[in-house]
Amino acid sequence: MPTVRALQRQWPDARITWIIGKGEHSLLVGLSGVEFVVYDKTTGIAGMRALWRQLADTRFDVLLHMQQAIRASVLSLGLKANVRVGYDKARAKDAQHWFTQHQLAPHANAHVLESFMDFARLLGVEDDRLEWNLPVTEAARNEAQVISGEAPYLVINPCSNVRLRNFRNWSVEGYASVIEHAWVQYGLKSVLTGGGSAQEREIGDHIEALCQPQSVVNAIGGTSLKGVLALIDQARAVIAPDTGPIHMANAMGTPALGLYASTNPQRAAPYLWRDFAVNAYPEAVRTYLNKSVEEVSWGQRVRHPSAMMLIKADDVIAKLDALLDYTASTASAGSAYEN
């Protein structure tokens, strides 16, 4: 989104077409100045052919190949474009550089957001300030209001995407400890969010069973993506592993506390709140790869089912205290300045 906004600032009249998945589109629908072409990733080559037919009469000046997956590279082959821009060889995955004519300049140890913004910079954009402006509908705000009520709350999204060897989920006991602390110390209840998979529902039910009833609202499987966005927009903070809602919080300006062990937060933590990420990644690299962070490649994953268990509840609670104290102090400073 910051890349799209930067392009719009530079060229307000440019036509921007975004090829996007169904789930992502449900989050971004209503975005100004963007034409969406929705691609159902589950339809395979048949879906690609349908998309190629849909865009058969369109030739783009530039194709920004920002998705690093072989499926996206194959999809790009059926699109007409004068220039195809992708990642430099060091950052390219799945041999993406074979599918593009122009590559980004090298950018060692870049955060994911910086890598995306490099596409705009390559095209000549100088104003690279970060701006999201995600649309939140009134229906989504009403949905969030029904779930959260009037009391202040945290959003906790305990599960990452259900994928093979993802290993980004933390312990239910850890979440329960954090929920108890937020309730007792701050009077903050916690709203659990997530998809409707059996695993997510089971984890949510287990967390709920360990908590005082008044301290938690289990909304897992019970919201739309826009509803989650609205919940995040009004939350005091969001706690989650490396998954969509922690970055949605970043986009909405909501304080974000990311939990990182299997992925490197220096590369993937919510960009504006990197200092508040719980970082067990170096310990996970030492424990399960027998190396230091300096010895592994940038973006190396620790694919071990116990990696996230290196995160201690006390560490998360300490980060939450620091985050809430920081946001309270900055809000007070802003009020004093305005007065």
PDB file of N, CA and C in Angstrom, residues 186 239 256-259 273-279 313-326:
ATOM      1  N   TYR A 186      -4.556  -3.319  33.519  1.00  0.00           N
ATOM      2  CA  TYR A 186      -5.003  -2.182  32.704  1.00  0.00           C
ATOM      3  C   TYR A 186      -6.511  -2.146  32.472  1.00  0.00           C
ATOM      4  N   ILE A 239      -1.647  -7.844  19.306  1.00  0.00           N
ATOM      5  CA  ILE A 239      -0.602  -8.830  19.563  1.00  0.00           C
ATOM      6  C   ILE A 239      -0.825 -10.001  18.617  1.00  0.00           C
ATOM      7  N   ALA A 256       1.516  -2.144  17.630  1.00  0.00           N
ATOM      8  CA  ALA A 256       1.610  -3.550  17.241  1.00  0.00           C
ATOM      9  C   ALA A 256       2.752  -4.237  17.983  1.00  0.00           C
ATOM     10  N   LEU A 257       2.435  -5.364  18.601  1.00  0.00           N
ATOM     11  CA  LEU A 257       3.419  -6.166  19.315  1.00  0.00           C
ATOM     12  C   LEU A 257       3.519  -7.509  18.599  1.00  0.00           C
ATOM     13  N   GLY A 258       4.551  -7.663  17.785  1.00  0.00           N
ATOM     14  CA  GLY A 258       4.731  -8.887  17.015  1.00  0.00           C
ATOM     15  C   GLY A 258       5.557  -9.914  17.772  1.00  0.00           C
ATOM     16  N   LEU A 259       5.238 -11.185  17.553  1.00  0.00           N
ATOM     17  CA  LEU A 259       5.941 -12.293  18.201  1.00  0.00           C
ATOM     18  C   LEU A 259       6.765 -13.025  17.154  1.00  0.00           C
ATOM     19  N   TRP A 273       6.653  -0.393  14.309  1.00  0.00           N
ATOM     20  CA  TRP A 273       6.678  -0.840  15.701  1.00  0.00           C
ATOM     21  C   TRP A 273       7.735  -1.916  15.912  1.00  0.00           C
ATOM     22  N   ARG A 274       8.806  -1.849  15.132  1.00  0.00           N
ATOM     23  CA  ARG A 274       9.846  -2.878  15.218  1.00  0.00           C
ATOM     24  C   ARG A 274      10.500  -2.947  16.595  1.00  0.00           C
ATOM     25  N   ASP A 275      10.595  -1.807  17.270  1.00  0.00           N
ATOM     26  CA  ASP A 275      11.250  -1.792  18.585  1.00  0.00           C
ATOM     27  C   ASP A 275      10.452  -2.543  19.640  1.00  0.00           C
ATOM     28  N   PHE A 276       9.176  -2.818  19.368  1.00  0.00           N
ATOM     29  CA  PHE A 276       8.338  -3.492  20.354  1.00  0.00           C
ATOM     30  C   PHE A 276       8.085  -4.956  20.001  1.00  0.00           C
ATOM     31  N   ALA A 277       8.755  -5.462  18.998  1.00  0.00           N
ATOM     32  CA  ALA A 277       8.615  -6.878  18.651  1.00  0.00           C
ATOM     33  C   ALA A 277       9.385  -7.732  19.659  1.00  0.00           C
ATOM     34  N   VAL A 278       8.793  -8.843  20.047  1.00  0.00           N
ATOM     35  CA  VAL A 278       9.503  -9.832  20.867  1.00  0.00           C
ATOM     36  C   VAL A 278      10.375 -10.648  19.918  1.00  0.00           C
ATOM     37  N   ASN A 279      11.664 -10.648  20.158  1.00  0.00           N
ATOM     38  CA  ASN A 279      12.611 -11.223  19.202  1.00  0.00           C
ATOM     39  C   ASN A 279      13.337 -12.420  19.801  1.00  0.00           C
ATOM     40  N   ALA A 313       6.380 -15.817  28.293  1.00  0.00           N
ATOM     41  CA  ALA A 313       5.253 -14.932  28.595  1.00  0.00           C
ATOM     42  C   ALA A 313       5.730 -13.639  29.254  1.00  0.00           C
ATOM     43  N   ASP A 314       6.724 -13.747  30.131  1.00  0.00           N
ATOM     44  CA  ASP A 314       7.232 -12.540  30.800  1.00  0.00           C
ATOM     45  C   ASP A 314       7.810 -11.546  29.799  1.00  0.00           C
ATOM     46  N   ASP A 315       8.413 -12.062  28.732  1.00  0.00           N
ATOM     47  CA  ASP A 315       8.969 -11.158  27.711  1.00  0.00           C
ATOM     48  C   ASP A 315       7.855 -10.423  26.970  1.00  0.00           C
ATOM     49  N   VAL A 316       6.780 -11.123  26.666  1.00  0.00           N
ATOM     50  CA  VAL A 316       5.657 -10.494  25.976  1.00  0.00           C
ATOM     51  C   VAL A 316       4.982  -9.463  26.877  1.00  0.00           C
ATOM     52  N   ILE A 317       4.814  -9.825  28.156  1.00  0.00           N
ATOM     53  CA  ILE A 317       4.197  -8.902  29.108  1.00  0.00           C
ATOM     54  C   ILE A 317       5.050  -7.644  29.266  1.00  0.00           C
ATOM     55  N   ALA A 318       6.356  -7.811  29.334  1.00  0.00           N
ATOM     56  CA  ALA A 318       7.245  -6.653  29.462  1.00  0.00           C
ATOM     57  C   ALA A 318       7.141  -5.745  28.237  1.00  0.00           C
ATOM     58  N   LYS A 319       7.068  -6.336  27.059  1.00  0.00           N
ATOM     59  CA  LYS A 319       6.919  -5.535  25.839  1.00  0.00           C
ATOM     60  C   LYS A 319       5.562  -4.833  25.804  1.00  0.00           C
ATOM     61  N   LEU A 320       4.530  -5.532  26.275  1.00  0.00           N
ATOM     62  CA  LEU A 320       3.205  -4.912  26.309  1.00  0.00           C
ATOM     63  C   LEU A 320       3.198  -3.724  27.259  1.00  0.00           C
ATOM     64  N   ASP A 321       3.798  -3.894  28.431  1.00  0.00           N
ATOM     65  CA  ASP A 321       3.897  -2.773  29.373  1.00  0.00           C
ATOM     66  C   ASP A 321       4.615  -1.589  28.738  1.00  0.00           C
ATOM     67  N   ALA A 322       5.722  -1.874  28.070  1.00  0.00           N
ATOM     68  CA  ALA A 322       6.506  -0.810  27.434  1.00  0.00           C
ATOM     69  C   ALA A 322       5.706  -0.134  26.320  1.00  0.00           C
ATOM     70  N   LEU A 323       4.977  -0.928  25.553  1.00  0.00           N
ATOM     71  CA  LEU A 323       4.194  -0.389  24.445  1.00  0.00           C
ATOM     72  C   LEU A 323       3.058   0.502  24.949  1.00  0.00           C
ATOM     73  N   LEU A 324       2.342   0.033  25.963  1.00  0.00           N
ATOM     74  CA  LEU A 324       1.237   0.821  26.505  1.00  0.00           C
ATOM     75  C   LEU A 324       1.745   2.085  27.194  1.00  0.00           C
ATOM     76  N   ASP A 325       2.893   1.969  27.852  1.00  0.00           N
ATOM     77  CA  ASP A 325       3.481   3.153  28.487  1.00  0.00           C
ATOM     78  C   ASP A 325       3.920   4.167  27.435  1.00  0.00           C
ATOM     79  N   TYR A 326       4.512   3.681  26.363  1.00  0.00           N
ATOM     80  CA  TYR A 326       4.962   4.564  25.292  1.00  0.00           C
ATOM     81  C   TYR A 326       3.787   5.275  24.633  1.00  0.00           C
TER      82      TYR A 326
END
